[in-house]
Short mmCIF file of C-alpha atoms in Angstrom, two decimals:
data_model
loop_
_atom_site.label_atom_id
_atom_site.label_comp_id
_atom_site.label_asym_id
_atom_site.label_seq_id
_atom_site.Cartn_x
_atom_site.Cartn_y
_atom_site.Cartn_z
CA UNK A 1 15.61 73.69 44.03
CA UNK A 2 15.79 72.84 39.90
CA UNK A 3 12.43 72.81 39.59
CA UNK A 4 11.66 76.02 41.83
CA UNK A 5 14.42 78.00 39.38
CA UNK A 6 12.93 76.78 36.50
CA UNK A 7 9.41 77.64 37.53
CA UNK A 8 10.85 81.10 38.60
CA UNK A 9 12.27 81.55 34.95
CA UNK A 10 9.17 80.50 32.95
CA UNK A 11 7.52 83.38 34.67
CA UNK A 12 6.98 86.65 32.74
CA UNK A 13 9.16 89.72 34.39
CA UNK A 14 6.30 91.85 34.74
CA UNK A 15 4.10 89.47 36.97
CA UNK A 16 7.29 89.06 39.44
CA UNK A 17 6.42 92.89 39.82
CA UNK A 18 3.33 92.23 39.89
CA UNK A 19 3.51 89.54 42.58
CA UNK A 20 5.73 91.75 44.57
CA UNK A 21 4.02 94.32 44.96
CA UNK A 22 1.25 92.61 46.24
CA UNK A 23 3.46 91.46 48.97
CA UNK A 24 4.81 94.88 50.04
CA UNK A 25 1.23 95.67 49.83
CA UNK A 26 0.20 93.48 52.43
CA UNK A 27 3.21 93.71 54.37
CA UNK A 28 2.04 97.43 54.46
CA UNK A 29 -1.34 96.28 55.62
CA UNK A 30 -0.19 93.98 58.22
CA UNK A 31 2.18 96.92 59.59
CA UNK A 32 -1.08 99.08 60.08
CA UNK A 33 -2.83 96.41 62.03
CA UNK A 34 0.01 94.86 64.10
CA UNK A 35 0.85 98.49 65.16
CA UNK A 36 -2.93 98.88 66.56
CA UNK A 37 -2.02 95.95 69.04
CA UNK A 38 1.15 95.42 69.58
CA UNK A 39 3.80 97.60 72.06
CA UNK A 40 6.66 96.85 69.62
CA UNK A 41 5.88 98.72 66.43
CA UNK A 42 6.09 97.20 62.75
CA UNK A 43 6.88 101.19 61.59
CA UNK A 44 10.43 101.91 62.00
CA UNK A 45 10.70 105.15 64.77
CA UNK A 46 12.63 106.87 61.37
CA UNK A 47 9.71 106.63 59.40
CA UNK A 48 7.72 108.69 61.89
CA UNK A 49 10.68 110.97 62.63
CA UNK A 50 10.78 112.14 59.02
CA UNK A 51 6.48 112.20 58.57
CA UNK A 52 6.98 114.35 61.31
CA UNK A 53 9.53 116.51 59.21
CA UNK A 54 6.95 116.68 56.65
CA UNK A 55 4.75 117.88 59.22
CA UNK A 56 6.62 120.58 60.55
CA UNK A 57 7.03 121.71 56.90
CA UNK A 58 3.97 122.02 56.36
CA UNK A 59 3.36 123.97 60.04
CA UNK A 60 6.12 126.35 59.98
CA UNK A 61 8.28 125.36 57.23
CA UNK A 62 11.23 123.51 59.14
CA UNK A 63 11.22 119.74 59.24
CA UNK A 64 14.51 120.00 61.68
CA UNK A 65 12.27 121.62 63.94
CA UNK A 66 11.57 117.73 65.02
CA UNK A 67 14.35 116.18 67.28
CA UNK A 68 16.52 113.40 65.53
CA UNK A 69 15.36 114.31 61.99
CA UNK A 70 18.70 114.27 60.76
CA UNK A 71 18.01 113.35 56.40
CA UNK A 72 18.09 115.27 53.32
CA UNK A 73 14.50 117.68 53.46
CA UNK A 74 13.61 115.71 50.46
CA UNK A 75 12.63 112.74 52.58
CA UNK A 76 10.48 115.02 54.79
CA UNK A 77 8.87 116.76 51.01
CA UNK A 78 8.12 112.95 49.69
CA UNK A 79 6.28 112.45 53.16
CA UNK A 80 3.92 115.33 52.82
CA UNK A 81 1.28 113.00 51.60
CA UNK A 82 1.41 110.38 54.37
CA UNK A 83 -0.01 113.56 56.31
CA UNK A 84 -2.25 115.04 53.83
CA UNK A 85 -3.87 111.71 53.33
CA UNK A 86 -2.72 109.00 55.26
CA UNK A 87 0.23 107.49 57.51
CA UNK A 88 0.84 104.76 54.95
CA UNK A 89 1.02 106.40 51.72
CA UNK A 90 5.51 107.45 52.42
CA UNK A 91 5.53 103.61 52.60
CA UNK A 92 3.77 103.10 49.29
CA UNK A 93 6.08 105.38 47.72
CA UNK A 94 9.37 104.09 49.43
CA UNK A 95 8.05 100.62 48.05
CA UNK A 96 7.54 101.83 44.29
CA UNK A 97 10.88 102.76 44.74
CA UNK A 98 11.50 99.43 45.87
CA UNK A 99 9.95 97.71 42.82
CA UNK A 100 11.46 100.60 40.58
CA UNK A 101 15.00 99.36 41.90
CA UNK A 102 14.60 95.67 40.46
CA UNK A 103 12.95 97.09 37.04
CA UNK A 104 16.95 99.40 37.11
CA UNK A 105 18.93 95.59 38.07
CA UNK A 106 16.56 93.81 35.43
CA UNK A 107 17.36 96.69 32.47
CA UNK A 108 20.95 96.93 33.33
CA UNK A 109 22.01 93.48 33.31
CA UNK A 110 20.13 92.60 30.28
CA UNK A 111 21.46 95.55 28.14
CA UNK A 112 24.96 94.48 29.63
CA UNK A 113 24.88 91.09 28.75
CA UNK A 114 23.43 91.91 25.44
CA UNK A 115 26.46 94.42 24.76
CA UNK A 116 28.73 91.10 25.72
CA UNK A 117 26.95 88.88 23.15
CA UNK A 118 27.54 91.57 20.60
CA UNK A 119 30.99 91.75 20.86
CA UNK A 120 32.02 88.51 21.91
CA UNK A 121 28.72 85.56 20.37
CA UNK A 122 28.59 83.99 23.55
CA UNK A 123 28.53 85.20 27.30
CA UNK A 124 31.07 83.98 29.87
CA UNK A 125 28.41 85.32 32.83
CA UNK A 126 27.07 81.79 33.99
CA UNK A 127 28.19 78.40 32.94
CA UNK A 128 24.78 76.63 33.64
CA UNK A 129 22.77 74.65 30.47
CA UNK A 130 20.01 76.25 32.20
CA UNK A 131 20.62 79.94 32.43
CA UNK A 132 22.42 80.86 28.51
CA UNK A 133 20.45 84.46 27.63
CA UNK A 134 20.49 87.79 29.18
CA UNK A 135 16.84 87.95 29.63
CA UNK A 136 17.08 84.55 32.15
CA UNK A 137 19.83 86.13 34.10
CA UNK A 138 18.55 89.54 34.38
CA UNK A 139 14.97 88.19 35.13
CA UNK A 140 16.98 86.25 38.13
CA UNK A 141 19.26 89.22 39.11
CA UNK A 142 15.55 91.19 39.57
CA UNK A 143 14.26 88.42 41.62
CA UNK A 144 16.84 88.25 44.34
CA UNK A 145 16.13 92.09 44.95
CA UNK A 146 12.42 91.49 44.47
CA UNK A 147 11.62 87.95 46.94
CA UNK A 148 14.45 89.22 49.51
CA UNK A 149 12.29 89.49 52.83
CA UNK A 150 15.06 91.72 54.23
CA UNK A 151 14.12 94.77 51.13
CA UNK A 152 10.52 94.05 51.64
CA UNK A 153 10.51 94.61 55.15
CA UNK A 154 12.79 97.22 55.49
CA UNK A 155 10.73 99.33 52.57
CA UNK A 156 7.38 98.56 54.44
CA UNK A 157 8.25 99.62 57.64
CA UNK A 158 8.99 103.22 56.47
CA UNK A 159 12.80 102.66 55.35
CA UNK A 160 13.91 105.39 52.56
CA UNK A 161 16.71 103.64 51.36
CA UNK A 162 15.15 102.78 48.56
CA UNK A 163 14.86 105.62 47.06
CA UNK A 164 18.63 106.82 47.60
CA UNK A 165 19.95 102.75 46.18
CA UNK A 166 16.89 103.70 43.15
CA UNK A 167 19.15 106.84 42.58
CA UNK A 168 22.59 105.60 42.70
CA UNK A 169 21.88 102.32 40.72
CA UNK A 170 20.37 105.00 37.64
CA UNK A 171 23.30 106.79 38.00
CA UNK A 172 25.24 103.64 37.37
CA UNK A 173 23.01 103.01 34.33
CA UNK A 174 23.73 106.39 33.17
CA UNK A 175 26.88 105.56 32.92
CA UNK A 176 27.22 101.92 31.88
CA UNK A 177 25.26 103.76 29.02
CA UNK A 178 27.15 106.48 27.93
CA UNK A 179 30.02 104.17 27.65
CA UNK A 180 28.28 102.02 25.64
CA UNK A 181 26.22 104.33 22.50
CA UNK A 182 28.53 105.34 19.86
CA UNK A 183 26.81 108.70 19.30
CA UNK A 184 29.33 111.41 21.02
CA UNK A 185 26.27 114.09 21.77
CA UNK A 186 24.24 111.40 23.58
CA UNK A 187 27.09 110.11 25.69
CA UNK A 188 28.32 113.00 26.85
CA UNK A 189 24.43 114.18 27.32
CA UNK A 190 24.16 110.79 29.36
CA UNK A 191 27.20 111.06 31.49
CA UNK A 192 25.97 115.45 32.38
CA UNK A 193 22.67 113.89 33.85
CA UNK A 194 24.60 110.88 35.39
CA UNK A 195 27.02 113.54 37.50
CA UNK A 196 23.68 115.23 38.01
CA UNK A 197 21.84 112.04 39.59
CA UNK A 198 25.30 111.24 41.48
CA UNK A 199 25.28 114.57 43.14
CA UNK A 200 21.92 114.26 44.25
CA UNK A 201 22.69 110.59 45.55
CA UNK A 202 25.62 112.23 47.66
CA UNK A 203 23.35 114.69 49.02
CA UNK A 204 20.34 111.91 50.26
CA UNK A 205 23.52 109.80 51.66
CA UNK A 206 27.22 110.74 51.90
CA UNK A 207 28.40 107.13 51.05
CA UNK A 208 27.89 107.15 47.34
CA UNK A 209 30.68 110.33 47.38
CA UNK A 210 33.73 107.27 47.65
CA UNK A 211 31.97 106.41 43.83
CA UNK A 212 33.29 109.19 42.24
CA UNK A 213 36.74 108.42 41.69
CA UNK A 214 35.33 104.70 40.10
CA UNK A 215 33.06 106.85 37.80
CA UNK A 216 35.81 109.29 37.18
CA UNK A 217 38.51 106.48 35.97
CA UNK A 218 36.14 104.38 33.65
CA UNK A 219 35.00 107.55 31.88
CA UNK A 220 38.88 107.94 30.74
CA UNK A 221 39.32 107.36 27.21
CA UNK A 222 42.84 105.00 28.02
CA UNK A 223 43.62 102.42 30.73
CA UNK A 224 46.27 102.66 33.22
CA UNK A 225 48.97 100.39 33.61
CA UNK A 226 51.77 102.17 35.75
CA UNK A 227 51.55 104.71 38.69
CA UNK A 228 52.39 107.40 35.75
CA UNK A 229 49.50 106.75 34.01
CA UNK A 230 47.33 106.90 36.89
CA UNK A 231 48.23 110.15 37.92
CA UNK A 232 47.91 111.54 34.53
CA UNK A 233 44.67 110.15 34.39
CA UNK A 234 43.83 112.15 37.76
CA UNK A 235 45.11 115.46 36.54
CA UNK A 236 44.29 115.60 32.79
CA UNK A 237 40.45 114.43 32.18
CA UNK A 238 38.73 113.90 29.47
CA UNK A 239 35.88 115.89 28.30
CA UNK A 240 33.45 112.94 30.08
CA UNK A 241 35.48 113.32 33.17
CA UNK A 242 34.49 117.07 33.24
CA UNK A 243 30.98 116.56 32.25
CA UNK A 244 30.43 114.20 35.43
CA UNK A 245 32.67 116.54 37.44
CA UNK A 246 30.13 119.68 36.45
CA UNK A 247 26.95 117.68 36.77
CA UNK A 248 27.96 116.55 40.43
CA UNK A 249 28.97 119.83 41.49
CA UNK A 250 26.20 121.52 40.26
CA UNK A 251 23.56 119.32 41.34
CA UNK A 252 25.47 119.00 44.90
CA UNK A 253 26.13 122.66 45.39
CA UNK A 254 22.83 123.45 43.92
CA UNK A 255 20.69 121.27 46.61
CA UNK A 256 23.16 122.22 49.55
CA UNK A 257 22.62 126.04 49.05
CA UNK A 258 18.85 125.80 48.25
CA UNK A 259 18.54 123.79 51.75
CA UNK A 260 20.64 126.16 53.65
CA UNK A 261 19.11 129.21 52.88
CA UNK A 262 15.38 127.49 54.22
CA UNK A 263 17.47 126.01 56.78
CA UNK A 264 20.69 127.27 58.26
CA UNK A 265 23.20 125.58 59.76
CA UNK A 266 21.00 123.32 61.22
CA UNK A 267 20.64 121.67 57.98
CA UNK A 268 24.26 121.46 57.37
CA UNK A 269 24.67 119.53 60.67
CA UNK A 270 22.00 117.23 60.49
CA UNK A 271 22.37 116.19 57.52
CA UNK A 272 25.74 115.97 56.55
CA UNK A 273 28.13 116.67 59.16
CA UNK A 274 26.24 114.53 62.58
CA UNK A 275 26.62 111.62 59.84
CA UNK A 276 30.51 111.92 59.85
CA UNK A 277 30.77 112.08 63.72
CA UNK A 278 27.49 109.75 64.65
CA UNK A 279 28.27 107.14 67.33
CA UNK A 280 25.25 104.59 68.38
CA UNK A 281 26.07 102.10 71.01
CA UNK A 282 22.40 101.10 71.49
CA UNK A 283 21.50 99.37 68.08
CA UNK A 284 24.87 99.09 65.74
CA UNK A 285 26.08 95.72 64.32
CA UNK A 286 29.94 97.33 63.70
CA UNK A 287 32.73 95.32 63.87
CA UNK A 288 34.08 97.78 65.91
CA UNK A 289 30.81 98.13 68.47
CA UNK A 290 32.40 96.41 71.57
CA UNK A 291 35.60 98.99 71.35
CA UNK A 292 33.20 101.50 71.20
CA UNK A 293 30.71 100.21 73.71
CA UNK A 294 33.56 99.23 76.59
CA UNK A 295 34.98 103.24 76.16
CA UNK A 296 31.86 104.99 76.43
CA UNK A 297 32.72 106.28 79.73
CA UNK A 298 36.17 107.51 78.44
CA UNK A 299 36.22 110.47 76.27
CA UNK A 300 36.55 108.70 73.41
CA UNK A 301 38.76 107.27 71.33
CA UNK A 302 42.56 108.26 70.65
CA UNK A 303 43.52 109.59 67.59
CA UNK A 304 45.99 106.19 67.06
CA UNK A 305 42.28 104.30 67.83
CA UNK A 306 40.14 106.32 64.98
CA UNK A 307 43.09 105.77 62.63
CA UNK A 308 43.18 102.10 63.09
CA UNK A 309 39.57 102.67 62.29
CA UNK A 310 39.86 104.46 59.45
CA UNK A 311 42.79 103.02 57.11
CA UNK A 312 41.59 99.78 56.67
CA UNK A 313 38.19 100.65 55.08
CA UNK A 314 40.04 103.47 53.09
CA UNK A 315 43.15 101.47 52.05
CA UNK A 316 40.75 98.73 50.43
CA UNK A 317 38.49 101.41 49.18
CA UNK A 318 41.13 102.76 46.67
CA UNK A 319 42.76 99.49 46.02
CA UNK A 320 38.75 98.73 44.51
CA UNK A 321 38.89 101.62 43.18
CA UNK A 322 42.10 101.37 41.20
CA UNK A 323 41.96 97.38 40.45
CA UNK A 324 37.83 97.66 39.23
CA UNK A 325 36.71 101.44 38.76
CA UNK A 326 38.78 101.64 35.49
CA UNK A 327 37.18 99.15 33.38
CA UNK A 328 33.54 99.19 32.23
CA UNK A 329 32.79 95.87 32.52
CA UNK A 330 34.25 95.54 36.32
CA UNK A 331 32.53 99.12 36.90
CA UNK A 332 29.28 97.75 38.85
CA UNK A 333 31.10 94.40 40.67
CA UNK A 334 33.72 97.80 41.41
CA UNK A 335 30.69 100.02 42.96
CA UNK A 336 29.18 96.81 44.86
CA UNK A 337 32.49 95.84 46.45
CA UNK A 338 33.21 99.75 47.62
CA UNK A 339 29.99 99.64 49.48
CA UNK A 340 30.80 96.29 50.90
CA UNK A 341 33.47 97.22 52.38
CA UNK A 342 32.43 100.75 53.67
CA UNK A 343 29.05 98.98 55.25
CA UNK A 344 31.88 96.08 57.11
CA UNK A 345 34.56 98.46 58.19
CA UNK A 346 32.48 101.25 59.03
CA UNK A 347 31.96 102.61 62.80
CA UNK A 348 28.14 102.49 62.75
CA UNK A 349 26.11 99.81 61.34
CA UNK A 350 22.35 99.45 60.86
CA UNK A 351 20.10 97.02 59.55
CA UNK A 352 19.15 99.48 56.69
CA UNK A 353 22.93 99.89 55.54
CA UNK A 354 23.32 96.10 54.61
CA UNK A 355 20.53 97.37 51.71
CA UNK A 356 23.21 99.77 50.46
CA UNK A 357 25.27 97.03 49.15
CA UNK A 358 22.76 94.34 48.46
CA UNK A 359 21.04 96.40 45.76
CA UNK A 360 24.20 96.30 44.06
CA UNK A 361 24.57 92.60 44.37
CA UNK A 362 22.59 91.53 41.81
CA UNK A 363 24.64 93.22 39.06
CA UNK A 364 27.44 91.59 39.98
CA UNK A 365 27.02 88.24 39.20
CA UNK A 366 28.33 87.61 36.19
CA UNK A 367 31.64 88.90 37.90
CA UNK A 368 31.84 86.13 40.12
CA UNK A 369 32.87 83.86 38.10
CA UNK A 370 36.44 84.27 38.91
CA UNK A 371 36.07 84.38 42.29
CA UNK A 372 35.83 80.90 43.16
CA UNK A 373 33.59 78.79 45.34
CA UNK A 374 35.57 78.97 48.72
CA UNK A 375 36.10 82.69 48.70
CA UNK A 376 32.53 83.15 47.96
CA UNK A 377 31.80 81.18 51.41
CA UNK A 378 34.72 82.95 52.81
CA UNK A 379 32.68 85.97 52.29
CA UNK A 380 29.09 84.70 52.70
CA UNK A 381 30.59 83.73 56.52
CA UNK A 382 32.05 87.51 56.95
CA UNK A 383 28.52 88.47 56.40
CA UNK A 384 26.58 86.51 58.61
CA UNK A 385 29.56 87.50 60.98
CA UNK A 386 28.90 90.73 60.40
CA UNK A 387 25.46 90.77 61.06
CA UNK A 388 25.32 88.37 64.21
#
């Protein structure tokens, strides 16, 4: 396992891209052929659903015209060549996403770990002889997105989650970098286009909207120690906490207005609200699928039932929030452990959510460090749990 690490280190960065994307390539390939012969398809039934959308754009303008397309119309826009040209070509793009994603985890932890060695000579990230420089560990943060089968596959078979983890890891970026230059214009320039991107990640999936009170707190110019301080922090920003406050709104309100007025209301439900009241009890790995599963017949659940549901995920959601979202350094381990825990606790659960949180792994491990050996099983267990 030594020598496979070491042989994976030696490599240059840009032939693991390389390398990888001749595997979603073929993976591609393969998904053409085995779906030629086989009854069960390689081509996940949402990557047709929104190439349809793309089709009904182009036909008469409405890609909700197609039953169960139920995403932002920019998934159905970035499928408009897979029509023109050729089925494959959305799942090309969702994979150069895919790649782009590891070249965000490789730049981010290496300018992170650089800022460490700056200030402090040495890095406290990893306490192997073997892995000392940011380059190593951010070359082997990359890899674990790049060589995991599960973000291969799910990319190649049509998945566009990608795209929406491409755009919420940049925003990160954009902010882990405005915190970081010392020129005032080009931080507060950074953080405006970060509230910009974060808008638009809210409006391709609703989960990235529990980020904003993370991004909110480590933009304040003082930490918080007492429940005082907190609040003050809440109601008196900054000048950064405005700037990511106006680029959110505007980029939100600006993409939810443009797609109602092509759309209607039909947009509005699809899109946003069938996501907040969505129940699957055919395909849904939720801890809480065999509640919902054994009261289908019923009406559904009691209020007491959905807020048993609820608190848990939302009580540990602002306890994350408060105890990481504050401090720059904790900021991405903060972001990763919010999604966690909204992925676990949350009332539907597909294979494509786990990549939600596992693009956001990789930038987290220099955090854990502190966490210890048996909690790390402790969670690695809960997972497979999970999943099972």
């Amino acid at each position: 396992m030594l020598h496979s690490l070491h042989s994976l280190i030696n490599i240059r960065f840009f032939a693991h891209l390389y390398f990888s994307t001749i595997i979603r390539l073929l993976l591609i390939v393969y998904g053409e052929i085995h779906d030629s012969y086989s009854e069960v398809p390689y081509t996940d039934i949402d990557y047709k659903v929104v190439v349809d959308g793309a089709r009904g754009i182009l036909n008469d303008g409405s890609p909700f015209n197609r039953h169960t397309f139920r995403y932002s119309p920019i998934y159905a826009f970035m499928q408009i060549p897979s029509v023109l040209l050729h089925s494959a070509v959305g799942k090309i793009i969702y994979s150069g996403f895919d790649i782009w994603v590891a070249v965000l985890i490789y730049k981010l932890v290496k300018d992170e770990l650089r800022f460490q060695y700056s200030r402090l000579k040495k890095t406290d990230c990893l306490q192997s002889d073997n892995i000392k420089c940011p380059e190593i560990v951010a070359k082997v943060s990359a890899c674990f997105w790049l060589y995991n089968p599960l973000t291969a596959v799910i990319s190649t078979r049509g998945n566009g989650d990608s795209f929406s983890s491409f755009i919420v890891i940049l925003t990160l970026h954009m902010i882990m970098k405005a915190l970081k230059v010392n020129e005032q214009r080009l931080s507060l320039l950074l953080i405006f286009y970060a509230g910009i991107l974060h808008g638009l990640a809210i409006h391709l999936r609703l989960y990235p909207l529990f980020f904003s009170l993370a991004y909110y707190l480590a933009l304040s110019e003082h930490s918080a120690c007492r429940i005082a301080d907190f609040i003050r922090k809440l109601i008196c920003p900054c000048k950064k906490q405005l700037l990511l406050i106006m680029g959110t709104v505007t980029s939100l309100t600006t993409l939810t207005l443009l797609f109602y007025k092509l759309y209607g209301f039909k947009f509005l439900y699809e899109a946003y609200i069938y996501h907040l009241v969505r129940k699957d009890l055919r395909h849904n790995f939720s801890l809480y699928f065999l509640m919902q599963y054994l009261g289908s017949d019923t009406e559904g659940l009691s209020s007491l039932q959905k807020l048993l549901v609820l608190m848990p995920q939302l009580i540990m959601i602002v306890f994350l929030t408060f105890a990481f979202g504050q401090f720059r350094q904790s900021l991405p381990f903060c972001i990763f452990t919010i999604t966690f825990v909204m992925v676990t606790y949350n009332s539907v659960v597909t294979s494509q959510y786990f990549i939600w949180y596992l693009a956001l792994l990789p930038l987290c491990f220099s955090n854990f460090k502190s966490i210890g050996i048996g909690t790390a099983r402790l969670n690695h267990v809960h997972r497979d749990v999970n999943k099972g």
